[in-house]
PDB file of C-alpha atoms in Angstrom:
ATOM      1  CA  UNK A   1       0.000   0.000   0.000  1.00  0.00           C
ATOM      2  CA  UNK A   2       1.311   3.426  -0.852  1.00  0.00           C
ATOM      3  CA  UNK A   3       0.122   6.973  -1.294  1.00  0.00           C
ATOM      4  CA  UNK A   4      -1.458   6.208  -4.664  1.00  0.00           C
ATOM      5  CA  UNK A   5      -3.563   3.408  -3.185  1.00  0.00           C
ATOM      6  CA  UNK A   6      -5.927   6.003  -1.772  1.00  0.00           C
ATOM      7  CA  UNK A   7      -7.259   8.185  -4.532  1.00  0.00           C
ATOM      8  CA  UNK A   8      -8.690  11.671  -4.328  1.00  0.00           C
ATOM      9  CA  UNK A   9     -12.071  10.083  -5.076  1.00  0.00           C
ATOM     10  CA  UNK A  10     -11.977   8.275  -1.726  1.00  0.00           C
ATOM     11  CA  UNK A  11     -11.015  11.253   0.407  1.00  0.00           C
ATOM     12  CA  UNK A  12     -11.600  14.340  -1.712  1.00  0.00           C
ATOM     13  CA  UNK A  13      -9.090  17.095  -2.254  1.00  0.00           C
ATOM     14  CA  UNK A  14      -7.583  18.481   0.960  1.00  0.00           C
ATOM     15  CA  UNK A  15      -9.011  21.807   2.056  1.00  0.00           C
ATOM     16  CA  UNK A  16      -6.981  24.727   3.409  1.00  0.00           C
ATOM     17  CA  UNK A  17      -6.759  24.525   7.181  1.00  0.00           C
ATOM     18  CA  UNK A  18      -7.012  27.199   9.856  1.00  0.00           C
ATOM     19  CA  UNK A  19      -5.258  26.554  13.145  1.00  0.00           C
ATOM     20  CA  UNK A  20      -5.574  28.762  16.209  1.00  0.00           C
ATOM     21  CA  UNK A  21      -3.622  28.492  19.460  1.00  0.00           C
ATOM     22  CA  UNK A  22      -3.507  28.904  22.313  1.00  0.00           C
ATOM     23  CA  UNK A  23      -7.164  29.136  23.216  1.00  0.00           C
ATOM     24  CA  UNK A  24      -7.223  29.378  27.015  1.00  0.00           C
ATOM     25  CA  UNK A  25     -10.108  27.842  28.941  1.00  0.00           C
ATOM     26  CA  UNK A  26     -10.375  28.764  32.618  1.00  0.00           C
ATOM     27  CA  UNK A  27     -10.265  25.591  34.716  1.00  0.00           C
ATOM     28  CA  UNK A  28     -10.814  26.197  38.443  1.00  0.00           C
ATOM     29  CA  UNK A  29      -8.896  23.725  40.578  1.00  0.00           C
ATOM     30  CA  UNK A  30      -6.464  22.845  37.784  1.00  0.00           C
ATOM     31  CA  UNK A  31      -2.804  23.767  38.293  1.00  0.00           C
ATOM     32  CA  UNK A  32      -2.983  26.088  35.245  1.00  0.00           C
ATOM     33  CA  UNK A  33      -5.732  27.044  32.819  1.00  0.00           C
ATOM     34  CA  UNK A  34      -6.349  24.565  30.015  1.00  0.00           C
ATOM     35  CA  UNK A  35      -4.885  25.643  26.680  1.00  0.00           C
ATOM     36  CA  UNK A  36      -5.974  24.087  23.389  1.00  0.00           C
ATOM     37  CA  UNK A  37      -5.203  24.302  19.701  1.00  0.00           C
ATOM     38  CA  UNK A  38      -8.149  24.260  17.298  1.00  0.00           C
ATOM     39  CA  UNK A  39      -7.663  23.182  13.678  1.00  0.00           C
ATOM     40  CA  UNK A  40     -10.385  22.956  11.039  1.00  0.00           C
ATOM     41  CA  UNK A  41     -10.988  23.383   7.319  1.00  0.00           C
ATOM     42  CA  UNK A  42     -11.522  27.020   6.392  1.00  0.00           C
ATOM     43  CA  UNK A  43     -14.906  26.189   4.848  1.00  0.00           C
ATOM     44  CA  UNK A  44     -17.702  23.758   5.539  1.00  0.00           C
ATOM     45  CA  UNK A  45     -20.303  23.227   8.224  1.00  0.00           C
ATOM     46  CA  UNK A  46     -21.480  20.410  10.484  1.00  0.00           C
ATOM     47  CA  UNK A  47     -17.866  19.483  11.196  1.00  0.00           C
ATOM     48  CA  UNK A  48     -17.324  16.354  13.302  1.00  0.00           C
ATOM     49  CA  UNK A  49     -15.035  16.957  16.282  1.00  0.00           C
ATOM     50  CA  UNK A  50     -11.899  14.967  17.157  1.00  0.00           C
ATOM     51  CA  UNK A  51     -10.383  15.450  20.614  1.00  0.00           C
ATOM     52  CA  UNK A  52      -6.692  14.517  20.364  1.00  0.00           C
ATOM     53  CA  UNK A  53      -4.697  13.538  23.446  1.00  0.00           C
ATOM     54  CA  UNK A  54      -0.911  13.819  23.150  1.00  0.00           C
ATOM     55  CA  UNK A  55       1.576  11.280  24.459  1.00  0.00           C
ATOM     56  CA  UNK A  56       4.393  11.661  26.943  1.00  0.00           C
ATOM     57  CA  UNK A  57       7.517  11.434  24.829  1.00  0.00           C
ATOM     58  CA  UNK A  58      11.010  12.815  25.218  1.00  0.00           C
ATOM     59  CA  UNK A  59      10.588  16.000  23.183  1.00  0.00           C
ATOM     60  CA  UNK A  60       9.605  19.244  24.831  1.00  0.00           C
ATOM     61  CA  UNK A  61       6.784  20.328  22.524  1.00  0.00           C
ATOM     62  CA  UNK A  62       5.363  17.245  20.811  1.00  0.00           C
ATOM     63  CA  UNK A  63       3.624  16.424  24.092  1.00  0.00           C
ATOM     64  CA  UNK A  64       1.491  19.550  23.946  1.00  0.00           C
ATOM     65  CA  UNK A  65      -0.961  21.341  21.700  1.00  0.00           C
ATOM     66  CA  UNK A  66       1.948  21.797  19.269  1.00  0.00           C
ATOM     67  CA  UNK A  67       2.372  18.098  18.456  1.00  0.00           C
ATOM     68  CA  UNK A  68       0.899  15.570  16.038  1.00  0.00           C
ATOM     69  CA  UNK A  69       0.775  17.857  13.001  1.00  0.00           C
ATOM     70  CA  UNK A  70       0.808  14.957  10.491  1.00  0.00           C
ATOM     71  CA  UNK A  71      -2.484  13.693  11.876  1.00  0.00           C
ATOM     72  CA  UNK A  72      -4.057  17.014  12.771  1.00  0.00           C
ATOM     73  CA  UNK A  73      -3.424  18.628   9.400  1.00  0.00           C
ATOM     74  CA  UNK A  74      -4.759  15.636   7.502  1.00  0.00           C
ATOM     75  CA  UNK A  75      -7.876  15.267   9.616  1.00  0.00           C
ATOM     76  CA  UNK A  76      -8.658  18.976   9.450  1.00  0.00           C
ATOM     77  CA  UNK A  77      -8.013  19.121   5.699  1.00  0.00           C
ATOM     78  CA  UNK A  78     -10.552  16.339   5.252  1.00  0.00           C
ATOM     79  CA  UNK A  79     -13.441  17.773   7.180  1.00  0.00           C
ATOM     80  CA  UNK A  80     -12.841  17.393  10.910  1.00  0.00           C
ATOM     81  CA  UNK A  81     -12.432  20.012  13.619  1.00  0.00           C
ATOM     82  CA  UNK A  82      -9.513  18.869  15.804  1.00  0.00           C
ATOM     83  CA  UNK A  83      -9.064  20.120  19.367  1.00  0.00           C
ATOM     84  CA  UNK A  84      -5.730  19.457  21.099  1.00  0.00           C
ATOM     85  CA  UNK A  85      -5.228  20.234  24.785  1.00  0.00           C
ATOM     86  CA  UNK A  86      -1.920  20.651  26.542  1.00  0.00           C
ATOM     87  CA  UNK A  87      -2.257  18.192  29.418  1.00  0.00           C
ATOM     88  CA  UNK A  88      -0.588  18.846  32.764  1.00  0.00           C
ATOM     89  CA  UNK A  89       1.983  16.147  31.973  1.00  0.00           C
ATOM     90  CA  UNK A  90       3.456  18.300  29.190  1.00  0.00           C
ATOM     91  CA  UNK A  91       7.079  19.349  29.627  1.00  0.00           C
ATOM     92  CA  UNK A  92       6.099  22.759  28.267  1.00  0.00           C
ATOM     93  CA  UNK A  93       4.412  23.526  31.593  1.00  0.00           C
ATOM     94  CA  UNK A  94       7.375  22.589  33.823  1.00  0.00           C
ATOM     95  CA  UNK A  95       5.092  21.896  36.758  1.00  0.00           C
ATOM     96  CA  UNK A  96       6.545  21.140  40.168  1.00  0.00           C
ATOM     97  CA  UNK A  97       6.992  17.355  40.543  1.00  0.00           C
ATOM     98  CA  UNK A  98       5.017  17.569  43.789  1.00  0.00           C
ATOM     99  CA  UNK A  99       1.891  18.771  41.936  1.00  0.00           C
ATOM    100  CA  UNK A 100      -0.990  16.392  42.751  1.00  0.00           C
ATOM    101  CA  UNK A 101      -1.346  13.839  39.972  1.00  0.00           C
ATOM    102  CA  UNK A 102       2.252  14.139  38.743  1.00  0.00           C
ATOM    103  CA  UNK A 103       3.986  12.946  36.715  1.00  0.00           C
ATOM    104  CA  UNK A 104       1.452  11.540  34.218  1.00  0.00           C
ATOM    105  CA  UNK A 105      -1.771  13.137  35.508  1.00  0.00           C
ATOM    106  CA  UNK A 106      -3.864  10.218  34.264  1.00  0.00           C
ATOM    107  CA  UNK A 107      -7.131  11.488  35.768  1.00  0.00           C
ATOM    108  CA  UNK A 108      -6.625  15.138  34.851  1.00  0.00           C
ATOM    109  CA  UNK A 109      -5.944  14.179  31.235  1.00  0.00           C
ATOM    110  CA  UNK A 110      -9.372  12.612  30.829  1.00  0.00           C
ATOM    111  CA  UNK A 111     -11.019  15.452  32.714  1.00  0.00           C
ATOM    112  CA  UNK A 112      -9.392  17.882  30.261  1.00  0.00           C
ATOM    113  CA  UNK A 113     -11.382  16.333  27.425  1.00  0.00           C
ATOM    114  CA  UNK A 114     -14.663  16.537  29.286  1.00  0.00           C
ATOM    115  CA  UNK A 115     -13.869  20.175  30.102  1.00  0.00           C
ATOM    116  CA  UNK A 116     -13.288  20.879  26.395  1.00  0.00           C
ATOM    117  CA  UNK A 117     -16.699  19.445  25.524  1.00  0.00           C
ATOM    118  CA  UNK A 118     -18.283  21.515  28.292  1.00  0.00           C
ATOM    119  CA  UNK A 119     -16.693  24.666  26.852  1.00  0.00           C
ATOM    120  CA  UNK A 120     -17.349  24.344  23.119  1.00  0.00           C
ATOM    121  CA  UNK A 121     -19.307  27.602  23.211  1.00  0.00           C
ATOM    122  CA  UNK A 122     -16.248  29.385  24.602  1.00  0.00           C
ATOM    123  CA  UNK A 123     -14.019  27.777  21.984  1.00  0.00           C
ATOM    124  CA  UNK A 124     -16.300  28.909  19.173  1.00  0.00           C
ATOM    125  CA  UNK A 125     -16.367  32.423  20.632  1.00  0.00           C
ATOM    126  CA  UNK A 126     -12.562  32.485  20.752  1.00  0.00           C
ATOM    127  CA  UNK A 127     -12.284  31.274  17.163  1.00  0.00           C
ATOM    128  CA  UNK A 128     -14.923  33.282  15.263  1.00  0.00           C
ATOM    129  CA  UNK A 129     -14.178  31.448  12.000  1.00  0.00           C
ATOM    130  CA  UNK A 130     -15.492  28.306  13.686  1.00  0.00           C
ATOM    131  CA  UNK A 131     -18.711  29.720  15.116  1.00  0.00           C
ATOM    132  CA  UNK A 132     -21.738  27.572  14.327  1.00  0.00           C
ATOM    133  CA  UNK A 133     -19.736  25.058  12.289  1.00  0.00           C
ATOM    134  CA  UNK A 134     -19.320  22.196  14.786  1.00  0.00           C
ATOM    135  CA  UNK A 135     -21.574  19.138  14.803  1.00  0.00           C
ATOM    136  CA  UNK A 136     -21.716  18.429  18.515  1.00  0.00           C
ATOM    137  CA  UNK A 137     -23.530  15.139  17.942  1.00  0.00           C
ATOM    138  CA  UNK A 138     -20.421  13.727  16.225  1.00  0.00           C
ATOM    139  CA  UNK A 139     -17.506  13.630  18.670  1.00  0.00           C
ATOM    140  CA  UNK A 140     -14.555  11.249  18.640  1.00  0.00           C
ATOM    141  CA  UNK A 141     -11.444  10.949  20.769  1.00  0.00           C
ATOM    142  CA  UNK A 142      -7.999   9.919  19.568  1.00  0.00           C
ATOM    143  CA  UNK A 143      -4.746   9.504  21.432  1.00  0.00           C
ATOM    144  CA  UNK A 144      -1.211   8.214  21.032  1.00  0.00           C
ATOM    145  CA  UNK A 145       0.658   6.241  23.710  1.00  0.00           C
ATOM    146  CA  UNK A 146      -0.264   7.843  27.067  1.00  0.00           C
ATOM    147  CA  UNK A 147      -2.838   9.788  25.089  1.00  0.00           C
ATOM    148  CA  UNK A 148      -4.364   6.494  24.022  1.00  0.00           C
ATOM    149  CA  UNK A 149      -4.661   5.529  27.696  1.00  0.00           C
ATOM    150  CA  UNK A 150      -6.539   8.795  28.203  1.00  0.00           C
ATOM    151  CA  UNK A 151      -8.779   8.036  25.247  1.00  0.00           C
ATOM    152  CA  UNK A 152      -9.471   4.510  26.505  1.00  0.00           C
ATOM    153  CA  UNK A 153     -10.773   5.876  29.815  1.00  0.00           C
ATOM    154  CA  UNK A 154     -13.137   8.192  27.961  1.00  0.00           C
ATOM    155  CA  UNK A 155     -14.313   5.235  25.862  1.00  0.00           C
ATOM    156  CA  UNK A 156     -15.170   3.202  28.964  1.00  0.00           C
ATOM    157  CA  UNK A 157     -12.007   1.507  30.240  1.00  0.00           C
ATOM    158  CA  UNK A 158     -11.719   1.406  34.033  1.00  0.00           C
ATOM    159  CA  UNK A 159      -8.969   1.331  36.610  1.00  0.00           C
ATOM    160  CA  UNK A 160      -8.614   1.352  40.365  1.00  0.00           C
ATOM    161  CA  UNK A 161      -7.285   4.572  41.842  1.00  0.00           C
ATOM    162  CA  UNK A 162      -4.076   3.526  43.606  1.00  0.00           C
ATOM    163  CA  UNK A 163      -4.515   6.330  46.140  1.00  0.00           C
ATOM    164  CA  UNK A 164      -7.929   5.371  47.512  1.00  0.00           C
ATOM    165  CA  UNK A 165      -8.802   1.976  46.033  1.00  0.00           C
ATOM    166  CA  UNK A 166     -11.969   3.134  44.260  1.00  0.00           C
ATOM    167  CA  UNK A 167     -12.928   2.085  40.744  1.00  0.00           C
ATOM    168  CA  UNK A 168     -12.638   5.029  38.351  1.00  0.00           C
ATOM    169  CA  UNK A 169     -15.219   5.507  35.609  1.00  0.00           C
ATOM    170  CA  UNK A 170     -14.446   8.494  33.366  1.00  0.00           C
ATOM    171  CA  UNK A 171     -16.589   7.386  30.425  1.00  0.00           C
ATOM    172  CA  UNK A 172     -17.703  10.382  28.368  1.00  0.00           C
ATOM    173  CA  UNK A 173     -21.096   9.624  26.746  1.00  0.00           C
ATOM    174  CA  UNK A 174     -20.789  12.508  24.282  1.00  0.00           C
ATOM    175  CA  UNK A 175     -17.893  10.640  22.627  1.00  0.00           C
ATOM    176  CA  UNK A 176     -19.203   7.992  20.226  1.00  0.00           C
ATOM    177  CA  UNK A 177     -16.021   6.711  18.550  1.00  0.00           C
ATOM    178  CA  UNK A 178     -12.302   6.491  19.245  1.00  0.00           C
ATOM    179  CA  UNK A 179      -8.864   5.818  17.799  1.00  0.00           C
ATOM    180  CA  UNK A 180      -6.192   4.312  20.071  1.00  0.00           C
ATOM    181  CA  UNK A 181      -2.667   4.636  18.659  1.00  0.00           C
ATOM    182  CA  UNK A 182       0.058   2.506  20.295  1.00  0.00           C
ATOM    183  CA  UNK A 183      -2.113   2.229  23.395  1.00  0.00           C
ATOM    184  CA  UNK A 184      -0.942   0.761  26.710  1.00  0.00           C
ATOM    185  CA  UNK A 185      -2.411  -2.674  27.348  1.00  0.00           C
ATOM    186  CA  UNK A 186      -3.504  -4.509  30.471  1.00  0.00           C
ATOM    187  CA  UNK A 187      -1.773  -4.276  33.820  1.00  0.00           C
ATOM    188  CA  UNK A 188      -0.897  -6.956  36.350  1.00  0.00           C
ATOM    189  CA  UNK A 189       1.906  -9.290  35.337  1.00  0.00           C
ATOM    190  CA  UNK A 190       2.093  -7.706  31.870  1.00  0.00           C
ATOM    191  CA  UNK A 191       4.005  -4.751  33.301  1.00  0.00           C
ATOM    192  CA  UNK A 192       7.683  -4.382  34.013  1.00  0.00           C
ATOM    193  CA  UNK A 193       8.610  -4.014  37.669  1.00  0.00           C
ATOM    194  CA  UNK A 194       9.576  -0.360  37.178  1.00  0.00           C
ATOM    195  CA  UNK A 195       6.251   0.480  35.537  1.00  0.00           C
ATOM    196  CA  UNK A 196       4.272  -1.221  38.294  1.00  0.00           C
ATOM    197  CA  UNK A 197       6.291   0.582  40.940  1.00  0.00           C
ATOM    198  CA  UNK A 198       6.370   4.051  39.406  1.00  0.00           C
ATOM    199  CA  UNK A 199       2.974   4.135  37.657  1.00  0.00           C
ATOM    200  CA  UNK A 200       0.685   1.926  39.755  1.00  0.00           C
ATOM    201  CA  UNK A 201      -2.475   3.172  38.041  1.00  0.00           C
ATOM    202  CA  UNK A 202      -1.454   0.993  35.075  1.00  0.00           C
ATOM    203  CA  UNK A 203      -1.737  -2.143  37.218  1.00  0.00           C
ATOM    204  CA  UNK A 204      -5.526  -2.313  37.182  1.00  0.00           C
ATOM    205  CA  UNK A 205      -6.399  -1.241  33.629  1.00  0.00           C
ATOM    206  CA  UNK A 206      -9.626  -3.036  32.667  1.00  0.00           C
ATOM    207  CA  UNK A 207     -10.979  -2.952  29.104  1.00  0.00           C
ATOM    208  CA  UNK A 208     -13.984  -5.209  29.743  1.00  0.00           C
ATOM    209  CA  UNK A 209     -16.380  -2.242  29.886  1.00  0.00           C
ATOM    210  CA  UNK A 210     -14.832  -0.197  27.051  1.00  0.00           C
ATOM    211  CA  UNK A 211     -17.923  -0.538  24.872  1.00  0.00           C
ATOM    212  CA  UNK A 212     -17.632   2.559  22.663  1.00  0.00           C
ATOM    213  CA  UNK A 213     -16.609   1.674  19.076  1.00  0.00           C
ATOM    214  CA  UNK A 214     -12.897   2.171  18.497  1.00  0.00           C
ATOM    215  CA  UNK A 215     -10.059   1.498  16.079  1.00  0.00           C
ATOM    216  CA  UNK A 216      -6.939   0.174  17.812  1.00  0.00           C
ATOM    217  CA  UNK A 217      -3.703   0.814  15.884  1.00  0.00           C
ATOM    218  CA  UNK A 218      -0.659  -1.239  16.894  1.00  0.00           C
ATOM    219  CA  UNK A 219       2.808  -1.768  15.456  1.00  0.00           C
ATOM    220  CA  UNK A 220       3.997  -5.362  15.300  1.00  0.00           C
ATOM    221  CA  UNK A 221       7.521  -4.218  16.280  1.00  0.00           C
ATOM    222  CA  UNK A 222       6.422  -1.970  19.156  1.00  0.00           C
ATOM    223  CA  UNK A 223       8.023  -3.882  22.021  1.00  0.00           C
ATOM    224  CA  UNK A 224       7.869  -1.027  24.570  1.00  0.00           C
ATOM    225  CA  UNK A 225      10.237  -3.008  26.775  1.00  0.00           C
ATOM    226  CA  UNK A 226      10.383  -0.211  29.358  1.00  0.00           C
ATOM    227  CA  UNK A 227       6.660  -0.703  30.036  1.00  0.00           C
ATOM    228  CA  UNK A 228       5.715  -4.316  29.372  1.00  0.00           C
ATOM    229  CA  UNK A 229       7.161  -7.818  29.365  1.00  0.00           C
ATOM    230  CA  UNK A 230       4.680  -9.022  26.744  1.00  0.00           C
ATOM    231  CA  UNK A 231       6.148  -7.398  23.662  1.00  0.00           C
ATOM    232  CA  UNK A 232       4.170  -5.856  20.782  1.00  0.00           C
ATOM    233  CA  UNK A 233       0.980  -7.862  21.411  1.00  0.00           C
ATOM    234  CA  UNK A 234       0.454  -5.815  24.615  1.00  0.00           C
ATOM    235  CA  UNK A 235      -0.682  -2.904  22.467  1.00  0.00           C
ATOM    236  CA  UNK A 236      -3.504  -5.009  21.023  1.00  0.00           C
ATOM    237  CA  UNK A 237      -5.120  -5.549  24.443  1.00  0.00           C
ATOM    238  CA  UNK A 238      -7.665  -2.734  24.028  1.00  0.00           C
ATOM    239  CA  UNK A 239      -8.981  -4.669  21.024  1.00  0.00           C
ATOM    240  CA  UNK A 240      -8.668  -8.204  22.389  1.00  0.00           C
ATOM    241  CA  UNK A 241      -9.997  -7.515  25.893  1.00  0.00           C
ATOM    242  CA  UNK A 242     -12.859  -5.086  25.156  1.00  0.00           C
ATOM    243  CA  UNK A 243     -16.381  -5.729  23.899  1.00  0.00           C
ATOM    244  CA  UNK A 244     -17.159  -5.022  20.257  1.00  0.00           C
ATOM    245  CA  UNK A 245     -17.619  -3.347  17.964  1.00  0.00           C
ATOM    246  CA  UNK A 246     -13.882  -2.836  17.575  1.00  0.00           C
ATOM    247  CA  UNK A 247     -11.330  -2.908  14.767  1.00  0.00           C
ATOM    248  CA  UNK A 248      -7.595  -3.575  14.954  1.00  0.00           C
ATOM    249  CA  UNK A 249      -5.090  -2.168  12.471  1.00  0.00           C
ATOM    250  CA  UNK A 250      -1.747  -3.951  12.800  1.00  0.00           C
ATOM    251  CA  UNK A 251       1.046  -2.080  11.024  1.00  0.00           C
ATOM    252  CA  UNK A 252       3.865  -4.255   9.728  1.00  0.00           C
ATOM    253  CA  UNK A 253       7.306  -3.187  10.916  1.00  0.00           C
ATOM    254  CA  UNK A 254       5.930  -0.303  12.956  1.00  0.00           C
ATOM    255  CA  UNK A 255       7.409   0.699  16.286  1.00  0.00           C
ATOM    256  CA  UNK A 256       5.977   3.077  18.866  1.00  0.00           C
ATOM    257  CA  UNK A 257       6.020   6.131  16.597  1.00  0.00           C
ATOM    258  CA  UNK A 258       3.901   4.360  13.965  1.00  0.00           C
ATOM    259  CA  UNK A 259       6.086   5.854  11.278  1.00  0.00           C
ATOM    260  CA  UNK A 260       6.171   9.351  12.757  1.00  0.00           C
ATOM    261  CA  UNK A 261       2.663  10.433  13.745  1.00  0.00           C
ATOM    262  CA  UNK A 262       3.784  12.748  16.558  1.00  0.00           C
ATOM    263  CA  UNK A 263       5.394  15.334  14.288  1.00  0.00           C
ATOM    264  CA  UNK A 264       7.253  16.005  11.070  1.00  0.00           C
ATOM    265  CA  UNK A 265      10.884  14.777  11.023  1.00  0.00           C
ATOM    266  CA  UNK A 266      10.855  13.911  14.715  1.00  0.00           C
ATOM    267  CA  UNK A 267      14.182  12.731  16.097  1.00  0.00           C
ATOM    268  CA  UNK A 268      12.571  10.332  18.576  1.00  0.00           C
ATOM    269  CA  UNK A 269      10.797   8.414  15.800  1.00  0.00           C
ATOM    270  CA  UNK A 270      12.577   5.064  15.472  1.00  0.00           C
ATOM    271  CA  UNK A 271      10.618   3.778  12.463  1.00  0.00           C
ATOM    272  CA  UNK A 272      10.250   6.836  10.234  1.00  0.00           C
ATOM    273  CA  UNK A 273       8.097   6.042   7.217  1.00  0.00           C
ATOM    274  CA  UNK A 274       6.025   8.606   5.308  1.00  0.00           C
ATOM    275  CA  UNK A 275       4.112   5.723   3.715  1.00  0.00           C
ATOM    276  CA  UNK A 276       3.185   4.310   7.123  1.00  0.00           C
ATOM    277  CA  UNK A 277       2.061   7.730   8.371  1.00  0.00           C
ATOM    278  CA  UNK A 278      -0.036   8.150   5.221  1.00  0.00           C
ATOM    279  CA  UNK A 279      -1.714   4.829   5.950  1.00  0.00           C
ATOM    280  CA  UNK A 280      -2.480   5.900   9.520  1.00  0.00           C
ATOM    281  CA  UNK A 281      -3.829   9.241   8.304  1.00  0.00           C
ATOM    282  CA  UNK A 282      -6.185   7.707   5.790  1.00  0.00           C
ATOM    283  CA  UNK A 283      -7.344   4.670   7.715  1.00  0.00           C
ATOM    284  CA  UNK A 284      -8.075   6.619  10.909  1.00  0.00           C
ATOM    285  CA  UNK A 285      -9.880   9.307   8.951  1.00  0.00           C
ATOM    286  CA  UNK A 286     -11.924   6.733   7.071  1.00  0.00           C
ATOM    287  CA  UNK A 287     -12.796   4.855  10.249  1.00  0.00           C
ATOM    288  CA  UNK A 288     -14.032   7.969  12.024  1.00  0.00           C
ATOM    289  CA  UNK A 289     -15.981   9.177   9.008  1.00  0.00           C
ATOM    290  CA  UNK A 290     -17.933   5.940   8.885  1.00  0.00           C
ATOM    291  CA  UNK A 291     -18.399   5.635  12.659  1.00  0.00           C
ATOM    292  CA  UNK A 292     -19.683   9.185  12.987  1.00  0.00           C
ATOM    293  CA  UNK A 293     -21.759   8.998   9.770  1.00  0.00           C
ATOM    294  CA  UNK A 294     -22.786   5.334   9.348  1.00  0.00           C
ATOM    295  CA  UNK A 295     -23.889   5.817   5.738  1.00  0.00           C
ATOM    296  CA  UNK A 296     -20.383   6.877   4.718  1.00  0.00           C
ATOM    297  CA  UNK A 297     -18.497   4.096   2.900  1.00  0.00           C
ATOM    298  CA  UNK A 298     -15.008   5.522   3.579  1.00  0.00           C
ATOM    299  CA  UNK A 299     -13.988   2.749   5.990  1.00  0.00           C
ATOM    300  CA  UNK A 300     -15.000  -0.056   3.634  1.00  0.00           C
ATOM    301  CA  UNK A 301     -13.165   1.663   0.785  1.00  0.00           C
ATOM    302  CA  UNK A 302     -10.009   2.050   2.867  1.00  0.00           C
ATOM    303  CA  UNK A 303     -10.224  -1.527   4.110  1.00  0.00           C
ATOM    304  CA  UNK A 304     -10.606  -2.863   0.565  1.00  0.00           C
ATOM    305  CA  UNK A 305      -7.615  -0.820  -0.606  1.00  0.00           C
ATOM    306  CA  UNK A 306      -5.457  -2.182   2.205  1.00  0.00           C
ATOM    307  CA  UNK A 307      -6.558  -5.782   1.667  1.00  0.00           C
ATOM    308  CA  UNK A 308      -5.980  -5.685  -2.095  1.00  0.00           C
ATOM    309  CA  UNK A 309      -2.576  -3.966  -2.053  1.00  0.00           C
ATOM    310  CA  UNK A 310       0.267  -5.991  -3.522  1.00  0.00           C
ATOM    311  CA  UNK A 311       2.564  -5.053  -0.614  1.00  0.00           C
ATOM    312  CA  UNK A 312       0.249  -4.006   2.230  1.00  0.00           C
ATOM    313  CA  UNK A 313       1.623  -2.008   5.136  1.00  0.00           C
ATOM    314  CA  UNK A 314      -0.712  -3.726   7.557  1.00  0.00           C
ATOM    315  CA  UNK A 315      -3.894  -5.702   8.101  1.00  0.00           C
ATOM    316  CA  UNK A 316      -7.294  -4.984   9.621  1.00  0.00           C
ATOM    317  CA  UNK A 317      -9.507  -7.292  11.629  1.00  0.00           C
ATOM    318  CA  UNK A 318     -12.851  -6.435  13.188  1.00  0.00           C
ATOM    319  CA  UNK A 319     -15.419  -7.897  15.514  1.00  0.00           C
TER     320      UNK A 319
END
């Protein structure tokens, strides 16, 4: 599969994109106000909304509203409004390590997304070019790595709060579809000792109630040996261990960066591949188009193109 596999007929010509940041949303009780980037096509109405949760990588700015341009630009150019928060875990904020929830702020991350949905009126007011153009009945969440953990909680995954022992349910009913990119898998004996010790919230991850439809994207070379002892299959857990409907896109030869989704020419990408990124762009876009508008045939078209390619970059299975 390559760039030419997906024709303009399947996705349409890309539209010019407007991108505005930072849009600051007051957030009482949060360490700092919530800042977001908003990207959307310059024209069009009834735009579906994608909330995008960044990961927790080594770079200073990819883990913020400034990251993930390869995905954001493609999604926005093909008809989505994309909203990217800077979570409290971002290095750009340089928060004191003693800040409650540090270092990964797993609960706050999910709450950020709910806060964004609560404040769509304020976002439209701050970005006049967007006013009245959002379809609030069509909302998806996407995330990469730690961002995929955030997205999984919003889609219905549960965990036990290691501080008080209570089960945490952060399911967001306004979100009706998701994309999990290189997502963390189950806890327990799947984790390395250092992960279990330093990030105990991972220990109790439970996908059995993650019922919202989602596409799980995993690289078959994504060992993530610092997190798990199970190897690449760990990243398929959100698909294997959750109720349907779900789809799994396994990318051949892909490592944690999935070809470079977190930014253009990113030094921390270990498997740089423009072709792989193009596949992720198109397949995620097609999946969300069909999930949010069930009469849209984009997902079937993309699936057929992948399955019929002479040298496919991956495979899809669904249930």
